[in-house]
Short mmCIF file of C-alpha atoms (C1' of nucleotides) in Angstrom, two decimals:
data_model
loop_
_atom_site.label_atom_id
_atom_site.label_comp_id
_atom_site.label_asym_id
_atom_site.label_seq_id
_atom_site.Cartn_x
_atom_site.Cartn_y
_atom_site.Cartn_z
CA UNK A 1 106.61 100.84 106.84
CA UNK A 2 106.67 97.37 105.46
CA UNK A 3 105.62 94.45 107.78
CA UNK A 4 102.35 93.42 106.73
CA UNK A 5 100.07 93.70 109.97
CA UNK A 6 99.05 90.58 111.15
CA UNK A 7 95.85 90.22 112.93
CA UNK A 8 95.66 89.64 116.73
CA UNK A 9 94.21 86.28 115.82
CA UNK A 10 96.32 84.76 113.70
CA UNK A 11 99.14 85.86 115.91
CA UNK A 12 97.99 84.37 118.73
CA UNK A 13 97.39 81.25 116.75
CA UNK A 14 100.89 80.90 115.88
CA UNK A 15 102.07 81.60 119.47
CA UNK A 16 99.74 79.25 121.16
CA UNK A 17 100.36 76.43 118.39
CA UNK A 18 104.04 76.89 119.16
CA UNK A 19 103.74 76.69 122.56
CA UNK A 20 101.71 73.09 122.41
CA UNK A 21 104.56 72.15 119.99
CA UNK A 22 107.06 73.05 121.49
CA UNK A 23 106.21 72.03 125.09
CA UNK A 24 105.74 75.19 127.12
CA UNK A 25 101.89 74.47 127.30
CA UNK A 26 102.07 71.17 129.14
CA UNK A 27 99.64 68.28 127.78
CA UNK A 28 96.69 68.07 130.04
CA UNK A 29 96.79 71.55 131.24
CA UNK A 30 93.93 73.92 131.54
CA UNK A 31 93.99 76.61 129.28
CA UNK A 32 92.04 79.16 131.36
CA UNK A 33 90.69 82.09 129.41
CA UNK A 34 91.11 85.10 131.97
CA UNK A 35 94.83 83.32 132.78
CA UNK A 36 96.14 82.83 129.25
CA UNK A 37 94.37 86.25 128.66
CA UNK A 38 97.25 88.33 129.71
CA UNK A 39 100.12 85.96 128.45
CA UNK A 40 98.91 85.94 125.12
CA UNK A 41 97.78 89.53 125.00
CA UNK A 42 94.64 88.90 123.46
CA UNK A 43 90.84 89.28 124.61
CA UNK A 44 88.57 86.27 125.68
CA UNK A 45 86.53 86.19 121.96
CA UNK A 46 89.70 86.31 120.09
CA UNK A 47 91.20 83.44 122.30
CA UNK A 48 88.26 81.66 121.85
CA UNK A 49 88.22 81.59 118.11
CA UNK A 50 92.10 80.56 118.38
CA UNK A 51 91.40 77.71 121.05
CA UNK A 52 88.35 76.32 118.69
CA UNK A 53 90.66 76.13 115.75
CA UNK A 54 93.03 74.41 117.38
CA UNK A 55 90.62 72.16 119.06
CA UNK A 56 89.60 71.50 115.31
CA UNK A 57 93.02 70.54 114.46
CA UNK A 58 93.56 68.51 117.66
CA UNK A 59 96.09 70.18 119.50
CA UNK A 60 93.14 71.61 122.16
CA UNK A 61 90.52 69.91 123.79
CA UNK A 62 87.30 71.83 123.80
CA UNK A 63 84.76 70.43 126.66
CA UNK A 64 81.51 72.06 126.20
CA UNK A 65 81.30 74.43 128.76
CA UNK A 66 84.28 73.37 130.65
CA UNK A 67 86.64 74.97 128.77
CA UNK A 68 89.78 74.39 126.84
CA UNK A 69 92.80 71.71 127.67
CA UNK A 70 96.09 71.18 125.82
CA UNK A 71 95.73 67.82 124.48
CA UNK A 72 97.47 64.77 126.45
CA UNK A 73 99.67 62.96 124.97
CA UNK A 74 100.42 59.16 124.93
CA UNK A 75 102.18 56.56 123.57
CA UNK A 76 98.91 54.93 121.66
CA UNK A 77 98.26 58.54 120.08
CA UNK A 78 101.75 58.69 118.75
CA UNK A 79 101.93 55.43 117.29
CA UNK A 80 98.48 56.37 115.55
CA UNK A 81 100.09 59.28 114.34
CA UNK A 82 103.32 57.63 113.24
CA UNK A 83 101.05 55.31 111.28
CA UNK A 84 99.21 57.84 109.40
CA UNK A 85 101.78 59.90 108.89
CA UNK A 86 103.73 56.77 107.17
CA UNK A 87 100.46 55.75 105.09
CA UNK A 88 99.80 59.53 103.78
CA UNK A 89 103.54 60.60 103.44
CA UNK A 90 104.61 57.83 101.45
CA UNK A 91 101.50 58.23 99.15
CA UNK A 92 102.10 61.47 98.41
CA UNK A 93 105.39 60.54 97.88
CA UNK A 94 104.78 57.77 95.21
CA UNK A 95 102.77 60.35 93.22
CA UNK A 96 105.04 63.37 93.69
CA UNK A 97 107.79 61.64 92.25
CA UNK A 98 105.89 60.18 89.24
CA UNK A 99 104.64 63.44 88.27
CA UNK A 100 107.31 66.00 89.92
CA UNK A 101 108.46 68.37 87.08
CA UNK A 102 111.69 70.48 86.87
CA UNK A 103 110.83 72.78 89.34
CA UNK A 104 110.05 70.09 91.81
CA UNK A 105 113.80 68.44 91.33
CA UNK A 106 115.74 72.11 91.93
CA UNK A 107 113.19 72.73 94.91
CA UNK A 108 113.80 69.18 96.43
CA UNK A 109 117.65 69.70 96.01
CA UNK A 110 117.71 72.90 97.78
CA UNK A 111 115.71 71.88 100.55
CA UNK A 112 118.15 68.63 100.80
CA UNK A 113 120.98 71.00 100.71
CA UNK A 114 120.00 73.20 103.35
CA UNK A 115 118.82 70.31 105.94
CA UNK A 116 122.20 68.68 105.24
CA UNK A 117 124.50 71.80 106.10
CA UNK A 118 122.01 72.15 109.57
CA UNK A 119 122.58 68.40 110.12
CA UNK A 120 126.33 68.91 109.90
CA UNK A 121 126.36 71.66 112.45
CA UNK A 122 124.37 69.72 115.01
CA UNK A 123 126.72 66.60 114.51
CA UNK A 124 129.02 68.64 115.54
CA UNK A 125 127.68 69.80 118.77
CA UNK A 126 125.62 73.11 117.87
CA UNK A 127 122.12 71.86 119.17
CA UNK A 128 121.22 75.94 119.53
CA UNK A 129 119.15 75.96 116.44
CA UNK A 130 116.81 73.41 117.13
CA UNK A 131 113.43 75.19 115.57
CA UNK A 132 115.56 76.35 112.68
CA UNK A 133 116.55 72.77 112.13
CA UNK A 134 113.05 72.03 112.60
CA UNK A 135 111.83 73.92 109.64
CA UNK A 136 114.36 72.66 107.37
CA UNK A 137 113.18 69.35 108.42
CA UNK A 138 109.86 70.30 107.43
CA UNK A 139 110.95 71.91 104.14
CA UNK A 140 112.37 68.90 103.38
CA UNK A 141 109.78 66.36 103.84
CA UNK A 142 107.24 69.05 101.99
CA UNK A 143 109.63 69.02 99.24
CA UNK A 144 109.79 65.77 98.40
CA UNK A 145 105.57 65.47 98.89
CA UNK A 146 104.88 68.78 97.39
CA UNK A 147 104.10 67.34 93.78
CA UNK A 148 101.67 65.00 94.60
CA UNK A 149 99.02 67.16 93.28
CA UNK A 150 96.39 67.23 96.16
CA UNK A 151 95.91 69.94 98.34
CA UNK A 152 93.77 67.86 100.33
CA UNK A 153 96.52 65.59 100.99
CA UNK A 154 99.31 67.88 101.59
CA UNK A 155 96.83 70.26 104.56
CA UNK A 156 96.27 67.11 106.05
CA UNK A 157 99.78 65.97 106.05
CA UNK A 158 100.91 69.25 107.41
CA UNK A 159 98.81 68.60 110.94
CA UNK A 160 100.15 65.44 111.05
CA UNK A 161 103.46 66.36 110.84
CA UNK A 162 103.10 68.92 113.28
CA UNK A 163 101.52 66.85 115.92
CA UNK A 164 104.54 64.21 115.17
CA UNK A 165 106.76 66.88 116.17
CA UNK A 166 105.28 67.52 119.24
CA UNK A 167 106.19 64.31 120.44
CA UNK A 168 109.91 64.68 119.16
CA UNK A 169 110.31 67.82 121.03
CA UNK A 170 108.74 66.46 123.96
CA UNK A 171 111.47 63.80 124.57
CA UNK A 172 113.92 66.14 122.61
CA UNK A 173 117.21 64.27 121.59
CA UNK A 174 118.73 64.54 118.11
CA UNK A 175 118.80 61.12 116.10
CA UNK A 176 121.92 62.59 114.29
CA UNK A 177 124.09 60.71 111.75
CA UNK A 178 121.57 58.37 111.66
CA UNK A 179 118.53 60.81 110.55
CA UNK A 180 120.77 62.56 108.34
CA UNK A 181 121.61 59.56 106.35
CA UNK A 182 118.18 58.07 106.33
CA UNK A 183 117.41 61.73 104.79
CA UNK A 184 120.24 61.85 102.53
CA UNK A 185 118.88 57.99 100.85
CA UNK A 186 115.53 59.39 100.72
CA UNK A 187 116.54 61.99 98.52
CA UNK A 188 118.64 59.77 96.29
CA UNK A 189 115.74 57.69 95.82
CA UNK A 190 113.23 60.30 94.84
CA UNK A 191 115.47 62.29 92.45
CA UNK A 192 116.11 58.78 90.45
CA UNK A 193 112.39 59.12 90.46
CA UNK A 194 112.34 55.36 92.36
CA UNK A 195 109.28 55.89 94.06
CA UNK A 196 108.76 52.33 95.67
CA UNK A 197 111.93 52.67 96.81
CA UNK A 198 111.73 56.17 98.39
CA UNK A 199 108.80 55.00 100.14
CA UNK A 200 110.49 52.16 101.90
CA UNK A 201 113.01 54.23 102.74
CA UNK A 202 110.72 56.92 104.52
CA UNK A 203 108.56 54.59 106.23
CA UNK A 204 111.78 53.33 107.90
CA UNK A 205 112.54 56.65 108.48
CA UNK A 206 109.42 57.77 110.44
CA UNK A 207 109.03 54.35 112.40
CA UNK A 208 112.69 54.79 113.35
CA UNK A 209 112.19 58.15 114.69
CA UNK A 210 108.73 56.93 116.28
CA UNK A 211 111.00 53.74 118.07
CA UNK A 212 113.44 56.61 119.11
CA UNK A 213 110.75 58.81 120.40
CA UNK A 214 108.88 55.78 122.28
CA UNK A 215 111.96 54.39 124.21
CA UNK A 216 112.40 58.17 125.71
CA UNK A 217 109.14 58.44 126.77
CA UNK B 1 63.90 67.67 132.00
CA UNK B 2 65.70 65.37 129.98
CA UNK B 3 66.84 67.35 126.55
CA UNK B 4 70.48 68.06 127.25
CA UNK B 5 70.84 71.90 126.47
CA UNK B 6 73.35 72.92 123.83
CA UNK B 7 75.46 75.54 123.69
CA UNK B 8 74.35 78.12 120.86
CA UNK B 9 78.11 77.88 119.87
CA UNK B 10 77.50 73.96 118.95
CA UNK B 11 74.37 74.24 117.66
CA UNK B 12 74.94 77.14 114.86
CA UNK B 13 78.11 74.79 114.37
CA UNK B 14 75.76 72.07 113.34
CA UNK B 15 73.21 74.16 111.33
CA UNK B 16 76.14 75.92 109.17
CA UNK B 17 77.96 72.93 108.46
CA UNK B 18 74.57 70.96 107.57
CA UNK B 19 73.62 74.01 105.26
CA UNK B 20 77.12 73.78 103.57
CA UNK B 21 76.89 70.18 102.78
CA UNK B 22 73.58 70.22 102.02
CA UNK B 23 73.64 73.07 99.57
CA UNK B 24 71.57 75.49 101.44
CA UNK B 25 74.75 77.86 101.49
CA UNK B 26 76.41 77.99 97.72
CA UNK B 27 79.71 77.26 97.05
CA UNK B 28 81.78 80.43 97.17
CA UNK B 29 79.45 82.80 98.55
CA UNK B 30 80.35 85.15 101.19
CA UNK B 31 79.12 84.57 104.87
CA UNK B 32 78.81 88.14 105.64
CA UNK B 33 78.50 88.07 109.61
CA UNK B 34 75.65 91.11 110.29
CA UNK B 35 73.72 89.23 107.38
CA UNK B 36 73.83 85.32 108.97
CA UNK B 37 73.85 86.59 112.21
CA UNK B 38 69.86 87.21 112.24
CA UNK B 39 69.91 84.01 109.93
CA UNK B 40 71.18 81.69 112.93
CA UNK B 41 70.47 83.76 115.64
CA UNK B 42 73.76 84.02 117.25
CA UNK B 43 76.08 86.97 117.99
CA UNK B 44 78.87 87.96 116.13
CA UNK B 45 81.74 86.38 118.26
CA UNK B 46 79.70 82.99 118.65
CA UNK B 47 79.61 82.77 114.90
CA UNK B 48 83.22 83.83 114.37
CA UNK B 49 83.88 80.78 116.57
CA UNK B 50 82.04 78.56 114.82
CA UNK B 51 83.46 79.81 110.94
CA UNK B 52 87.16 79.44 112.39
CA UNK B 53 85.99 75.91 113.24
CA UNK B 54 84.46 75.20 109.97
CA UNK B 55 87.62 76.77 108.21
CA UNK B 56 90.08 74.48 109.62
CA UNK B 57 87.77 71.39 108.47
CA UNK B 58 88.01 72.97 104.87
CA UNK B 59 84.36 74.16 104.77
CA UNK B 60 84.69 77.44 105.06
CA UNK B 61 87.45 80.00 103.27
CA UNK B 62 88.70 82.46 105.86
CA UNK B 63 90.37 85.44 104.28
CA UNK B 64 92.32 87.71 106.52
CA UNK B 65 90.29 90.91 107.33
CA UNK B 66 88.02 89.86 104.31
CA UNK B 67 85.74 87.83 105.71
CA UNK B 68 84.59 84.40 105.24
CA UNK B 69 83.15 82.21 102.49
CA UNK B 70 81.82 78.90 101.75
CA UNK B 71 84.43 76.75 100.30
CA UNK B 72 84.25 76.49 96.20
CA UNK B 73 83.89 72.96 94.91
CA UNK B 74 85.63 71.78 91.64
CA UNK B 75 85.87 68.45 90.15
CA UNK B 76 89.92 68.50 90.92
CA UNK B 77 88.82 68.91 94.47
CA UNK B 78 86.24 65.93 94.64
CA UNK B 79 88.77 63.42 93.05
CA UNK B 80 91.59 64.19 95.53
CA UNK B 81 89.15 63.89 98.25
CA UNK B 82 87.71 60.62 96.80
CA UNK B 83 90.95 59.20 96.27
CA UNK B 84 92.06 60.44 100.14
CA UNK B 85 88.75 58.43 101.05
CA UNK B 86 89.77 55.13 99.49
CA UNK B 87 93.42 55.49 100.99
CA UNK B 88 92.21 56.13 104.66
CA UNK B 89 89.04 54.13 104.44
CA UNK B 90 90.57 51.05 102.83
CA UNK B 91 93.50 51.26 105.27
CA UNK B 92 90.75 51.53 108.32
CA UNK B 93 88.71 48.76 106.84
CA UNK B 94 91.97 46.29 106.69
CA UNK B 95 93.05 47.09 110.13
CA UNK B 96 88.87 47.24 111.39
CA UNK B 97 88.20 43.12 110.07
CA UNK B 98 91.55 42.16 111.49
CA UNK B 99 90.56 43.11 115.18
CA UNK B 100 86.83 43.59 115.28
CA UNK B 101 85.11 41.54 118.42
CA UNK B 102 81.94 40.15 118.69
CA UNK B 103 80.28 43.90 119.50
CA UNK B 104 81.75 45.13 115.92
CA UNK B 105 80.04 42.45 114.55
CA UNK B 106 76.58 43.25 116.01
CA UNK B 107 77.07 46.97 115.42
CA UNK B 108 77.96 46.08 111.64
CA UNK B 109 74.91 43.83 111.04
CA UNK B 110 72.43 46.13 112.92
CA UNK B 111 73.85 48.97 110.26
CA UNK B 112 74.05 47.10 107.59
CA UNK B 113 70.24 45.84 108.29
CA UNK B 114 69.04 49.46 109.00
CA UNK B 115 70.71 51.09 105.88
CA UNK B 116 69.44 48.06 103.70
CA UNK B 117 65.66 48.88 104.82
CA UNK B 118 66.14 52.35 104.44
CA UNK B 119 67.70 51.43 100.59
CA UNK B 120 64.59 49.69 100.00
CA UNK B 121 62.49 52.20 100.49
CA UNK B 122 64.36 54.41 98.52
CA UNK B 123 64.40 52.18 95.52
CA UNK B 124 60.48 51.90 95.67
CA UNK B 125 60.49 55.66 95.22
CA UNK B 126 60.33 57.17 98.75
CA UNK B 127 63.19 60.09 98.26
CA UNK B 128 61.45 62.21 101.29
CA UNK B 129 64.11 60.92 103.41
CA UNK B 130 67.17 61.89 101.86
CA UNK B 131 68.81 62.91 105.32
CA UNK B 132 67.80 60.06 107.20
CA UNK B 133 69.30 57.84 104.47
CA UNK B 134 72.40 59.90 104.82
CA UNK B 135 72.53 59.25 108.29
CA UNK B 136 72.26 55.42 107.87
CA UNK B 137 75.00 55.22 105.04
CA UNK B 138 77.63 57.20 107.40
CA UNK B 139 76.73 54.31 110.21
CA UNK B 140 77.30 51.78 108.36
CA UNK B 141 80.37 53.10 106.53
CA UNK B 142 81.78 54.05 110.30
CA UNK B 143 80.68 50.58 111.62
CA UNK B 144 83.02 48.67 109.08
CA UNK B 145 86.04 50.93 110.14
CA UNK B 146 85.25 51.39 113.90
CA UNK B 147 87.54 48.61 115.13
CA UNK B 148 90.48 49.86 113.43
CA UNK B 149 91.89 51.17 116.71
CA UNK B 150 92.79 54.46 115.71
CA UNK B 151 90.85 57.60 116.97
CA UNK B 152 93.00 59.85 114.65
CA UNK B 153 92.08 57.88 111.92
CA UNK B 154 88.44 57.81 112.39
CA UNK B 155 88.33 61.69 112.95
CA UNK B 156 90.33 62.49 109.90
CA UNK B 157 87.75 59.99 107.73
CA UNK B 158 84.69 61.77 109.41
CA UNK B 159 85.76 64.88 107.69
CA UNK B 160 86.27 63.59 104.58
CA UNK B 161 83.19 61.31 104.29
CA UNK B 162 81.44 65.27 104.74
CA UNK B 163 83.31 66.47 102.00
CA UNK B 164 82.55 63.37 99.84
CA UNK B 165 78.81 64.08 101.15
CA UNK B 166 78.65 67.39 100.06
CA UNK B 167 79.25 66.48 96.41
CA UNK B 168 76.86 63.72 96.46
CA UNK B 169 74.12 65.87 97.96
CA UNK B 170 75.27 68.84 94.81
CA UNK B 171 74.37 66.71 92.41
CA UNK B 172 71.56 64.29 93.94
CA UNK B 173 70.84 61.59 91.97
CA UNK B 174 70.31 58.55 94.03
CA UNK B 175 72.47 55.63 92.45
CA UNK B 176 69.60 52.96 93.91
CA UNK B 177 70.15 49.56 94.01
CA UNK B 178 73.86 49.36 92.29
CA UNK B 179 75.09 51.07 95.27
CA UNK B 180 72.82 48.74 97.55
CA UNK B 181 74.14 45.96 96.39
CA UNK B 182 78.03 47.01 96.85
CA UNK B 183 77.17 47.95 100.39
CA UNK B 184 76.16 44.29 100.49
CA UNK B 185 78.92 42.39 99.14
CA UNK B 186 81.01 44.96 101.69
CA UNK B 187 79.08 43.89 104.44
CA UNK B 188 79.56 40.40 103.43
CA UNK B 189 83.24 40.28 102.79
CA UNK B 190 84.08 42.20 106.57
CA UNK B 191 81.77 39.83 108.50
CA UNK B 192 83.87 36.84 106.72
CA UNK B 193 87.12 38.57 107.93
CA UNK B 194 88.26 38.72 104.15
CA UNK B 195 90.07 42.30 104.38
CA UNK B 196 91.51 42.36 101.18
CA UNK B 197 88.66 41.62 99.41
CA UNK B 198 86.42 43.96 101.49
CA UNK B 199 88.76 46.70 100.66
CA UNK B 200 88.55 46.18 97.23
CA UNK B 201 84.70 46.14 97.20
CA UNK B 202 84.98 49.56 99.21
CA UNK B 203 87.32 50.98 96.74
CA UNK B 204 85.04 49.78 93.79
CA UNK B 205 82.12 51.73 95.66
CA UNK B 206 83.82 55.08 96.16
CA UNK B 207 85.27 55.21 92.79
CA UNK B 208 81.72 54.33 91.55
CA UNK B 209 80.06 57.09 93.74
CA UNK B 210 82.67 59.68 92.33
CA UNK B 211 82.08 58.60 88.75
CA UNK B 212 78.63 58.96 88.83
CA UNK B 213 78.72 62.57 90.81
CA UNK B 214 81.58 63.69 88.22
CA UNK B 215 79.25 62.66 85.50
CA UNK B 216 76.37 64.95 86.83
CA UNK B 217 78.24 67.96 87.70
"C1'" DA C 1 83.90 112.28 77.00
"C1'" DA C 2 86.29 108.83 79.04
"C1'" DC C 3 90.20 107.77 82.15
"C1'" DT C 4 93.17 107.38 86.00
"C1'" DG C 5 94.37 108.53 90.67
"C1'" DC C 6 92.80 110.25 95.03
"C1'" DA C 7 89.99 111.19 99.06
"C1'" DA C 8 85.77 110.99 101.68
"C1'" DT C 9 82.22 107.94 102.86
"C1'" DA C 10 80.34 103.43 103.71
"C1'" DT C 11 80.40 99.01 104.67
"C1'" DT C 12 82.78 95.24 107.07
"C1'" DA C 13 85.72 92.34 109.85
"C1'" DT C 14 88.11 92.88 113.97
"C1'" DA C 15 88.73 93.13 118.66
"C1'" DT C 16 87.25 94.52 123.13
"C1'" DG C 17 84.99 94.53 127.76
"C1'" DA C 18 80.38 93.98 130.17
"C1'" DT C 19 76.68 90.64 130.95
"C1'" DA C 20 74.16 85.88 131.67
"C1'" DT C 21 74.89 80.99 132.42
"C1'" DT C 22 76.86 77.03 133.89
"C1'" DT C 23 79.99 74.74 136.71
"C1'" DT C 24 82.58 73.95 140.65
"C1'" DC C 25 83.95 73.81 145.43
"C1'" DG C 26 83.38 74.19 150.09
"C1'" DC C 27 80.17 73.64 153.69
"C1'" DT C 28 75.99 72.30 156.68
"C1'" DT C 29 72.73 68.89 157.07
"C1'" DT C 30 71.04 64.43 157.08
"C1'" DA D 1 79.43 58.87 153.83
"C1'" DA D 2 75.60 61.34 150.58
"C1'" DA D 3 72.90 64.85 149.60
"C1'" DG D 4 71.75 69.69 149.07
"C1'" DC D 5 72.70 74.28 149.10
"C1'" DG D 6 75.15 78.43 148.03
"C1'" DA D 7 78.92 81.44 146.74
"C1'" DA D 8 83.08 81.72 144.08
"C1'" DA D 9 85.04 80.91 139.32
"C1'" DA D 10 84.49 79.84 134.77
"C1'" DT D 11 82.53 79.67 130.46
"C1'" DA D 12 79.47 81.56 126.69
"C1'" DT D 13 77.23 85.22 124.62
"C1'" DC D 14 76.34 89.64 123.61
"C1'" DA D 15 76.63 94.89 122.04
"C1'" DT D 16 79.32 97.69 121.06
"C1'" DA D 17 83.92 100.53 119.78
"C1'" DT D 18 88.09 100.06 116.64
"C1'" DA D 19 90.29 99.27 112.44
"C1'" DA D 20 90.52 97.54 108.18
"C1'" DT D 21 88.97 97.49 103.18
"C1'" DA D 22 85.65 98.56 99.71
"C1'" DT D 23 82.99 101.72 97.25
"C1'" DT D 24 81.98 106.46 95.71
"C1'" DG D 25 82.57 110.56 93.95
"C1'" DC D 26 85.11 114.18 92.54
"C1'" DA D 27 89.14 116.14 90.39
"C1'" DG D 28 92.91 116.65 87.08
"C1'" DT D 29 94.23 114.68 82.98
"C1'" DT D 30 94.16 112.54 78.43
#
DNA sequence: AACTGCAATATTATATGATATTTTCGCTTT
DNA sequence: AAAGCGAAAATATCATATAATATTGCAGTT
């Protein structure tokens, strides 16, 4: 006993979203229902529910009566997403730094520590744990803004982060030491409650990542 | 011939979304599948697709294996939404004013003109056309920011606008002349390419609407 | 008599396979 | 080439079966 039974719907949602973000499902390709039915072991209706959800988040394109496609990628789209991420994440950061309490600080310290450990391993050459690194990066960025006091903002940011991540995974080349140092500086500025400086550093971090990814596309 | 056949899916989506925004479906109420099946004349599967879409946009709450509920409303949520709308719409406005071409100007003039006519009628006492007014208000706000050159931004804004609108409809009391004047000033500033001023006016417009709605909740 | 815990029952959500529409694509004809 | 036709494939919708949750009723206990 124990593991709480997930519904078929939610687990296929996770799987397909994962496969889009990590590039197993290639941009622009058609998601033929009968074909992916066998791949993901779910019925047509269940798949349609999933694909409709992913469509309204923007990972899938739903063409009326013509089926579903993995959303295309483009440099323009990436630039839009990066800019939006800057806008929302910096805004959230400033609000979070202003109102974060001790729990927030504790959580942030923990998230930064875990990310740093992971980054050391990756800089040392262990690239095997791409997915774990991704999780720690996410947890760090979330920890910074978590005290922004706006569920709506965090929800929007979460989707943008995933879209940005998809592009990073598409051309995966680890920025290594550079990104690690940026994370560290953001961490320090946030912890010392310097919201303006932290936001400046965060913006540079995202834009550096953008340029790194654009160059590799 | 002529009228393009809509799918059952897309038309129930429109209907349910409409009924949530305009308050026919009351906040927090449960959306029992069998019950709304007859109301919206669609099968369970089709409804589930629709409700999943609405859930990921935030109009519906999907509780795993416990069904679907109309999203609750709260003052806190409204404040979050208004602030986000300010953040995104002002950002989009500045970008749009900078890069809008003659088509953009033409479209904006037309949208403003139609809105103004409608507002005159409503100030004169004809409140019958709430839904038409809503459409013109939407078309005006969209026309202002449409040249921002970011589909991602426009998509996010569209959902936020609808969420904000839902609160306005919930307590519907027309702000009349005041709002009309604000629209006019935003229009003039945008047309004269004064992005900073237009953004300032837009922010005040949204915050005034927020306070008007909060006071009536 | 009121309360708690458990089992039987009813209700509801989830998932499936079958059917009805619509689109796509190759072939024929002009 | 372009338009028209029809077979094949894919999507949209539905009715129904299965699995989960909520409710009810009944014992046993306080």
